[in-house]
PDB file of C-alpha atoms in Angstrom:
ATOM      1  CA  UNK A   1      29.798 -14.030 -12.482  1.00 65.00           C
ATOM      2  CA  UNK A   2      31.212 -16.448  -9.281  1.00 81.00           C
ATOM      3  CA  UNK A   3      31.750 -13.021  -7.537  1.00 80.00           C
ATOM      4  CA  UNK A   4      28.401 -11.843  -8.219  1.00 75.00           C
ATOM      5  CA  UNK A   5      27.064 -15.348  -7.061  1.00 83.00           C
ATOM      6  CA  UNK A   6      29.551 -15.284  -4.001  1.00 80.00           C
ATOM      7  CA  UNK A   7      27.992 -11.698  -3.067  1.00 78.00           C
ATOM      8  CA  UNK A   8      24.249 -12.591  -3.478  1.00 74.00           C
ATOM      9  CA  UNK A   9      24.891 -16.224  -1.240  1.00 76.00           C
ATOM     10  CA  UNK A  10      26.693 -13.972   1.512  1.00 80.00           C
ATOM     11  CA  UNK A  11      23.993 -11.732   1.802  1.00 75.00           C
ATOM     12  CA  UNK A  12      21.315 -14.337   1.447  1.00 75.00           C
ATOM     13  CA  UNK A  13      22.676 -15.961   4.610  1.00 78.00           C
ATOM     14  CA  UNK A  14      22.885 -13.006   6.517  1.00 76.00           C
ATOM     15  CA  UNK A  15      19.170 -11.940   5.872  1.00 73.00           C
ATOM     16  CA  UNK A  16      18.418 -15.743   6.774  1.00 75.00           C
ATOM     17  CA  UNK A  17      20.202 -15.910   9.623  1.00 77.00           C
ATOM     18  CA  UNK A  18      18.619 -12.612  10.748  1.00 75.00           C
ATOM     19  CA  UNK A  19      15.014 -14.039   9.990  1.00 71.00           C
ATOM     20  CA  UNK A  20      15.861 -16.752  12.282  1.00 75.00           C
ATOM     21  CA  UNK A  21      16.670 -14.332  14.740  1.00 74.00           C
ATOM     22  CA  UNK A  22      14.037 -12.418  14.756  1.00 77.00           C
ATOM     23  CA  UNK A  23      11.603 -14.656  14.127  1.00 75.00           C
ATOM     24  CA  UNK A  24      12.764 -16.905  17.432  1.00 70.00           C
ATOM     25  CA  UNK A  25      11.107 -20.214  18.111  1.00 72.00           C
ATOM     26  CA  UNK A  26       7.472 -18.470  17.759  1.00 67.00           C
ATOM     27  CA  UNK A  27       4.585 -19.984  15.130  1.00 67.00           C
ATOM     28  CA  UNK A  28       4.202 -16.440  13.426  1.00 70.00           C
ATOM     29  CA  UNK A  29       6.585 -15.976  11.338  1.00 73.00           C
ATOM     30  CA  UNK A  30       7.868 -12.696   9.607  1.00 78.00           C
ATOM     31  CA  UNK A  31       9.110 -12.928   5.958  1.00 80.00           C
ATOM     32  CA  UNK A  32      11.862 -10.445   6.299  1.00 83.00           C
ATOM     33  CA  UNK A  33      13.664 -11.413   3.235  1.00 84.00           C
ATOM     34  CA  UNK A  34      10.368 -10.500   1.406  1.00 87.00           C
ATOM     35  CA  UNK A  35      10.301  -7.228   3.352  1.00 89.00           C
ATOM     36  CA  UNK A  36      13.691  -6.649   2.612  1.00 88.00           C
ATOM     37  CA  UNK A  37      12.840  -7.426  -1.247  1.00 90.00           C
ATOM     38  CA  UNK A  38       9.377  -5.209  -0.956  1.00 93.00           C
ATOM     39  CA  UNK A  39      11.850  -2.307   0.209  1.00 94.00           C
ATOM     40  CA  UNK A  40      14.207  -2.929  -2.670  1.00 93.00           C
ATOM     41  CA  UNK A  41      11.379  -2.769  -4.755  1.00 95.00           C
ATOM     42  CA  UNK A  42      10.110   0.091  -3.273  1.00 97.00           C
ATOM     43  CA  UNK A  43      13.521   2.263  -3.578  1.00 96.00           C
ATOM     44  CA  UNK A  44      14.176   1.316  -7.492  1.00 96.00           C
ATOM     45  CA  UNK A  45      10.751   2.877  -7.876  1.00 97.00           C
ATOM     46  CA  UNK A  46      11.508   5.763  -6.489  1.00 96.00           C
ATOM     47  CA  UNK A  47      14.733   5.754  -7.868  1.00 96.00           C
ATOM     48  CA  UNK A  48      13.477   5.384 -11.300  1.00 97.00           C
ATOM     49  CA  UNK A  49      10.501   8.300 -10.976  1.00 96.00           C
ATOM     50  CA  UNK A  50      13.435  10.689  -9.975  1.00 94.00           C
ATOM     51  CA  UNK A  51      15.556   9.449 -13.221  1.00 95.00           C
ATOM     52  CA  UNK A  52      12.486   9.829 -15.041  1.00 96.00           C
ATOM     53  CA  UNK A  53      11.711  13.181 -14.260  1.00 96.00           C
ATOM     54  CA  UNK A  54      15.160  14.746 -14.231  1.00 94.00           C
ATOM     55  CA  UNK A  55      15.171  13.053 -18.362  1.00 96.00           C
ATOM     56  CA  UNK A  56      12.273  14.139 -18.857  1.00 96.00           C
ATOM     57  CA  UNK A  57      13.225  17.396 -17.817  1.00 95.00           C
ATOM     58  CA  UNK A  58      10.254  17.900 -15.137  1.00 93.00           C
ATOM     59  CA  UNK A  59       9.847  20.032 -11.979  1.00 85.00           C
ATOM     60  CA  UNK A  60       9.890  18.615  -9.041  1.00 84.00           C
ATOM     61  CA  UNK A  61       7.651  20.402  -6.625  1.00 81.00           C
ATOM     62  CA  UNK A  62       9.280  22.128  -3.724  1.00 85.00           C
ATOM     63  CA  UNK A  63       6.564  20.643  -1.299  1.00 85.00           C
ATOM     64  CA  UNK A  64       2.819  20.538  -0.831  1.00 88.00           C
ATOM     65  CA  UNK A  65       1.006  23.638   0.890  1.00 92.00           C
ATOM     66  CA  UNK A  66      -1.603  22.295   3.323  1.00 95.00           C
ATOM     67  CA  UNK A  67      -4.446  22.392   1.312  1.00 95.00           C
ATOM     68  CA  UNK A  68      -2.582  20.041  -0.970  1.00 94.00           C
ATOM     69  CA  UNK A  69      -1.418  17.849   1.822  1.00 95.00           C
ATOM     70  CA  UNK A  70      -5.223  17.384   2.725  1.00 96.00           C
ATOM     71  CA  UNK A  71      -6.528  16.144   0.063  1.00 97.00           C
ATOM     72  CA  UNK A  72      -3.678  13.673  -1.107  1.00 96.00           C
ATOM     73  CA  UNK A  73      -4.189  12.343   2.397  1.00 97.00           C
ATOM     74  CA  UNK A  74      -7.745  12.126   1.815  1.00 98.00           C
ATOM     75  CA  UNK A  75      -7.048  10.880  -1.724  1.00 98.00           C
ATOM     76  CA  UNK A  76      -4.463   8.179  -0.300  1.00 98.00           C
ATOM     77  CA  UNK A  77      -6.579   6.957   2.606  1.00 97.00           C
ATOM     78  CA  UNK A  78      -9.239   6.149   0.343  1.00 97.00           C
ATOM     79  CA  UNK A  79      -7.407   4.466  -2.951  1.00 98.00           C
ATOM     80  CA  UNK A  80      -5.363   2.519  -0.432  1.00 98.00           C
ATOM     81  CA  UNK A  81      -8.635   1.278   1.924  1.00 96.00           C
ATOM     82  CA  UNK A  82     -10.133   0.809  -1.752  1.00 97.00           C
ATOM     83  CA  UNK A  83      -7.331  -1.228  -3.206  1.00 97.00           C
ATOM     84  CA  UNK A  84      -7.120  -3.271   0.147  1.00 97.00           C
ATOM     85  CA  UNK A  85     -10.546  -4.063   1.355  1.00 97.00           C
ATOM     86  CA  UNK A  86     -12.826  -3.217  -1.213  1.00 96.00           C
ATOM     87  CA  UNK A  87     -15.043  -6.564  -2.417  1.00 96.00           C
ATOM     88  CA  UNK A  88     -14.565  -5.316  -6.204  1.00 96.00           C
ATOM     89  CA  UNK A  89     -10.608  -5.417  -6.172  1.00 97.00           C
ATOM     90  CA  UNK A  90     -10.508  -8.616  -4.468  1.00 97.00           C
ATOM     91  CA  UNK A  91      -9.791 -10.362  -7.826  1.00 97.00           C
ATOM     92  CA  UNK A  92      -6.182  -8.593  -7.662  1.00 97.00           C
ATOM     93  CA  UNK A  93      -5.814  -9.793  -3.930  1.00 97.00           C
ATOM     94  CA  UNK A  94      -7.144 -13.290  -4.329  1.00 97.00           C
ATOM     95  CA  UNK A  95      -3.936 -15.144  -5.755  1.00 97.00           C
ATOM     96  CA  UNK A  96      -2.291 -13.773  -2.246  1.00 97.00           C
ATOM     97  CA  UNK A  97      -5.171 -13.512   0.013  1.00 97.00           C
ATOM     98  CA  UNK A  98      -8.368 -15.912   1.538  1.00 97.00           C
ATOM     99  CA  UNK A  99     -11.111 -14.415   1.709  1.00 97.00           C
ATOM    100  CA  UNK A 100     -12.731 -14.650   5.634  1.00 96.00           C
ATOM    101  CA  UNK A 101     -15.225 -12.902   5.317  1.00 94.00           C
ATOM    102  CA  UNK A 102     -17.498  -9.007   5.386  1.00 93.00           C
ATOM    103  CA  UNK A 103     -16.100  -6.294   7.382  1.00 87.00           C
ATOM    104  CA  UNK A 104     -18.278  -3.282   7.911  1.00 78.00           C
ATOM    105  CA  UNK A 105     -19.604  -1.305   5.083  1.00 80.00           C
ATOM    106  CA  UNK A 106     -18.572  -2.199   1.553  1.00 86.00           C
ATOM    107  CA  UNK A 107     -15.084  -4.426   2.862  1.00 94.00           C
ATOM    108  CA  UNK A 108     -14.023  -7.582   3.148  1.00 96.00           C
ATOM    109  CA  UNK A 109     -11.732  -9.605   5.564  1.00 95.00           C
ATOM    110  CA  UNK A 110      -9.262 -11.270   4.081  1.00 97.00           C
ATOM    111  CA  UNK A 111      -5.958 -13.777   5.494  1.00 96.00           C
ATOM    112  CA  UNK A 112      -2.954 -13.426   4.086  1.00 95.00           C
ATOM    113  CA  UNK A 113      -1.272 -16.979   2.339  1.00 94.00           C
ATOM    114  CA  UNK A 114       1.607 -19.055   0.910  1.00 91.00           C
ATOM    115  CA  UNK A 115       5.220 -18.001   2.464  1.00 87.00           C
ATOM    116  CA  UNK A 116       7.778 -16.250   0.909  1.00 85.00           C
ATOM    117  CA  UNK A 117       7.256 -13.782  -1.905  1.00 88.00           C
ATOM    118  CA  UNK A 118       3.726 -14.415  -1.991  1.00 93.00           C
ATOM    119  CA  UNK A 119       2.877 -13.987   1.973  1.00 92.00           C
ATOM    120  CA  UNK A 120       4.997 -10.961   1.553  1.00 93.00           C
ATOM    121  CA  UNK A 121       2.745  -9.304  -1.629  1.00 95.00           C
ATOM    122  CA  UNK A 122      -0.288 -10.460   0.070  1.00 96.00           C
ATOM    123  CA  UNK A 123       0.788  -8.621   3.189  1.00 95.00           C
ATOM    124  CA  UNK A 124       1.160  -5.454   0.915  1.00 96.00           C
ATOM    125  CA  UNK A 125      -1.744  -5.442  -1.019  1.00 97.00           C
ATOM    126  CA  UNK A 126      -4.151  -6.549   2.185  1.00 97.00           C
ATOM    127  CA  UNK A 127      -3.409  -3.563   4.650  1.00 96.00           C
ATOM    128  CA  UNK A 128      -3.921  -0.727   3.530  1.00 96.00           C
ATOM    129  CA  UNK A 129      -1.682   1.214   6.068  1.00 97.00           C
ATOM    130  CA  UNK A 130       1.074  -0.775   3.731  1.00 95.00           C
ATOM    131  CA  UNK A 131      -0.440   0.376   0.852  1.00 97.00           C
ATOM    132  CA  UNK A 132      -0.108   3.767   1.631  1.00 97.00           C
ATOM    133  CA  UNK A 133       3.089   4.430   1.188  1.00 97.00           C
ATOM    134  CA  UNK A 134       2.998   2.731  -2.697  1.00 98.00           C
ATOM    135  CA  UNK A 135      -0.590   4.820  -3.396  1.00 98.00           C
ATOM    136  CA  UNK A 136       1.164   8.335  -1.992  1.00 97.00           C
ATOM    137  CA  UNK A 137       4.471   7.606  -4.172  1.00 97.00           C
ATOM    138  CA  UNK A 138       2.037   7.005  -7.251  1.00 97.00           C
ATOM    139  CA  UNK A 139       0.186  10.026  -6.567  1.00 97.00           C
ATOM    140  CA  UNK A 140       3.165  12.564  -6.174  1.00 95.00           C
ATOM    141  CA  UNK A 141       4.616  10.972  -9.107  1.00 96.00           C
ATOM    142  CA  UNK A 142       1.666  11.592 -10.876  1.00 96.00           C
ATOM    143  CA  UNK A 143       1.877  15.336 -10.110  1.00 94.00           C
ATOM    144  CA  UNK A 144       5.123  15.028 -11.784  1.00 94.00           C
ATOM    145  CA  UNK A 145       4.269  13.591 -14.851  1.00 96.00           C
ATOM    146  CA  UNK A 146       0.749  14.453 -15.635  1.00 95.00           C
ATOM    147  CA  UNK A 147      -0.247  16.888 -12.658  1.00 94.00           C
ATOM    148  CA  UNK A 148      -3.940  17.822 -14.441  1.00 96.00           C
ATOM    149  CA  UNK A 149      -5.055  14.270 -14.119  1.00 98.00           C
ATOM    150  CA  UNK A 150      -3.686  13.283 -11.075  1.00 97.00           C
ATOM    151  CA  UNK A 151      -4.851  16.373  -9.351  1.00 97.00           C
ATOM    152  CA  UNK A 152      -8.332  15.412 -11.118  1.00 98.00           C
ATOM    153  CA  UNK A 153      -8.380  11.584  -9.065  1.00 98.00           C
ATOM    154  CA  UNK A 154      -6.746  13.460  -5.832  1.00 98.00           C
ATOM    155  CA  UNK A 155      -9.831  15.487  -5.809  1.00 97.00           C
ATOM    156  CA  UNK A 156     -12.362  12.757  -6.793  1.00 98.00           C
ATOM    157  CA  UNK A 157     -10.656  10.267  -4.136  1.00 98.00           C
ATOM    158  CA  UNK A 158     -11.147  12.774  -1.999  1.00 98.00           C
ATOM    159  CA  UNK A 159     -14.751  13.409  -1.861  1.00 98.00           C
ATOM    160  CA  UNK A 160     -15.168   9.747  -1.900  1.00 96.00           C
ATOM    161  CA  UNK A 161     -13.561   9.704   1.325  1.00 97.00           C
ATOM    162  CA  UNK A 162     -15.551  12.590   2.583  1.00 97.00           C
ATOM    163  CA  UNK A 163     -18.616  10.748   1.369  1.00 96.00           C
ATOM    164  CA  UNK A 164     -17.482   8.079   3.305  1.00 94.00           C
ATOM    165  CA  UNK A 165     -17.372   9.911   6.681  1.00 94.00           C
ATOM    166  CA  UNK A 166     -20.785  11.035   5.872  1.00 96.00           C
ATOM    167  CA  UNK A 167     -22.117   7.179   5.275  1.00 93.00           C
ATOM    168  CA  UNK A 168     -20.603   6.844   8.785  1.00 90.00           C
ATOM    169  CA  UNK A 169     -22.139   9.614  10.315  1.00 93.00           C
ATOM    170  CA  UNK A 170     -25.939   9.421   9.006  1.00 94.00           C
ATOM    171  CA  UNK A 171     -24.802   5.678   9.913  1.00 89.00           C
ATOM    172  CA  UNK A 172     -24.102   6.513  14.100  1.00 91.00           C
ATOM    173  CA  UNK A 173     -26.703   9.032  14.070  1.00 94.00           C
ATOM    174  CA  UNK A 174     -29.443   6.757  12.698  1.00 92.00           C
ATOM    175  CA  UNK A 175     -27.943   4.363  15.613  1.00 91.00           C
ATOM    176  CA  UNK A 176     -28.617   7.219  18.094  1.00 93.00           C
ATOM    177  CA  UNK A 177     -32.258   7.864  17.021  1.00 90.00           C
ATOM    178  CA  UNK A 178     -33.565   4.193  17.062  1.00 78.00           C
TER     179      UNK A 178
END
């Protein structure tokens, strides 16, 4: 166990003293032992939906042909913007977030707080760029595991978000009219 310990201090101090680093003498400070964490995280997921699949003795797709590759992006664009700025999900933000107030159509603005793992989650789950990654991984591995349902939400995401330029649209051109 001491070697373990010995192992985990080591690298603790070198992702510290790389944090100081990088961070310099600046007021904004970047949590990159939570980063570093959140990619840990990120990897044993992965990790584990491979395992999963090869035990459970799944295909794993070869790739996505464009059509495909269109409307997971549309699909991902619009669970992540959902999951990050939508007023309804802010309950799941809130012990990580402050709310600051509306942001356009249907989103809110919302600071990230605390320090540490908290700041770092609350980066995640507020930008929706971030999210992106986790909501793409979640979809593919849902084309793995139960590809009739997931292919089901990819589509339904998607017209969302096509609904959504449309909002925008009839939005500028009512603009351009008055």
């Amino acid at each position: 166990m001491t070697v373990l310990t010995d192992i985990k201090d080591k690298a603790t101090g070198v992702v510290r003293s790389s944090e100081r680093g990088y961070n310099g003498d600046g007021d904004e400070k970047q949590p990159l032992a939570g980063y570093l964490g959140t990619m840990s995280v990120y990897g044993a997921v992965a990790a584990s939906i491979a395992a999963a699949a090869r035990a459970a003795g799944r295909e794993i797709p070869d790739g996505f042909d464009t059509r495909q590759v269109l409307l997971a992006a549309a699909a991902t664009y619009k669970l992540s913007r959902m999951l990050a700025k939508d007023p309804v999900t802010s309950p799941l933000r809130a012990p990580f977030t402050r709310f600051e107030g509306t942001a356009g159509p249907a989103e809110v603005n919302e600071e990230v707080r605390g320090t540490g793992a908290q700041r770092t989650v609350g980066e995640l789950i507020s930008c929706p760029f971030c999210l992106g990654v986790w909501t793409a991984t979640g979809l593919t591995a849902g084309l793995i595991f139960l590809p009739r349902a997931t292919r089901l939400a990819i589509g339904t995401l998607a017209a969302l978000a096509g609904a959504d330029l449309l909002q925008y649209a009839h939005a500028w051109l009512e603009q351009q009219t008055s």
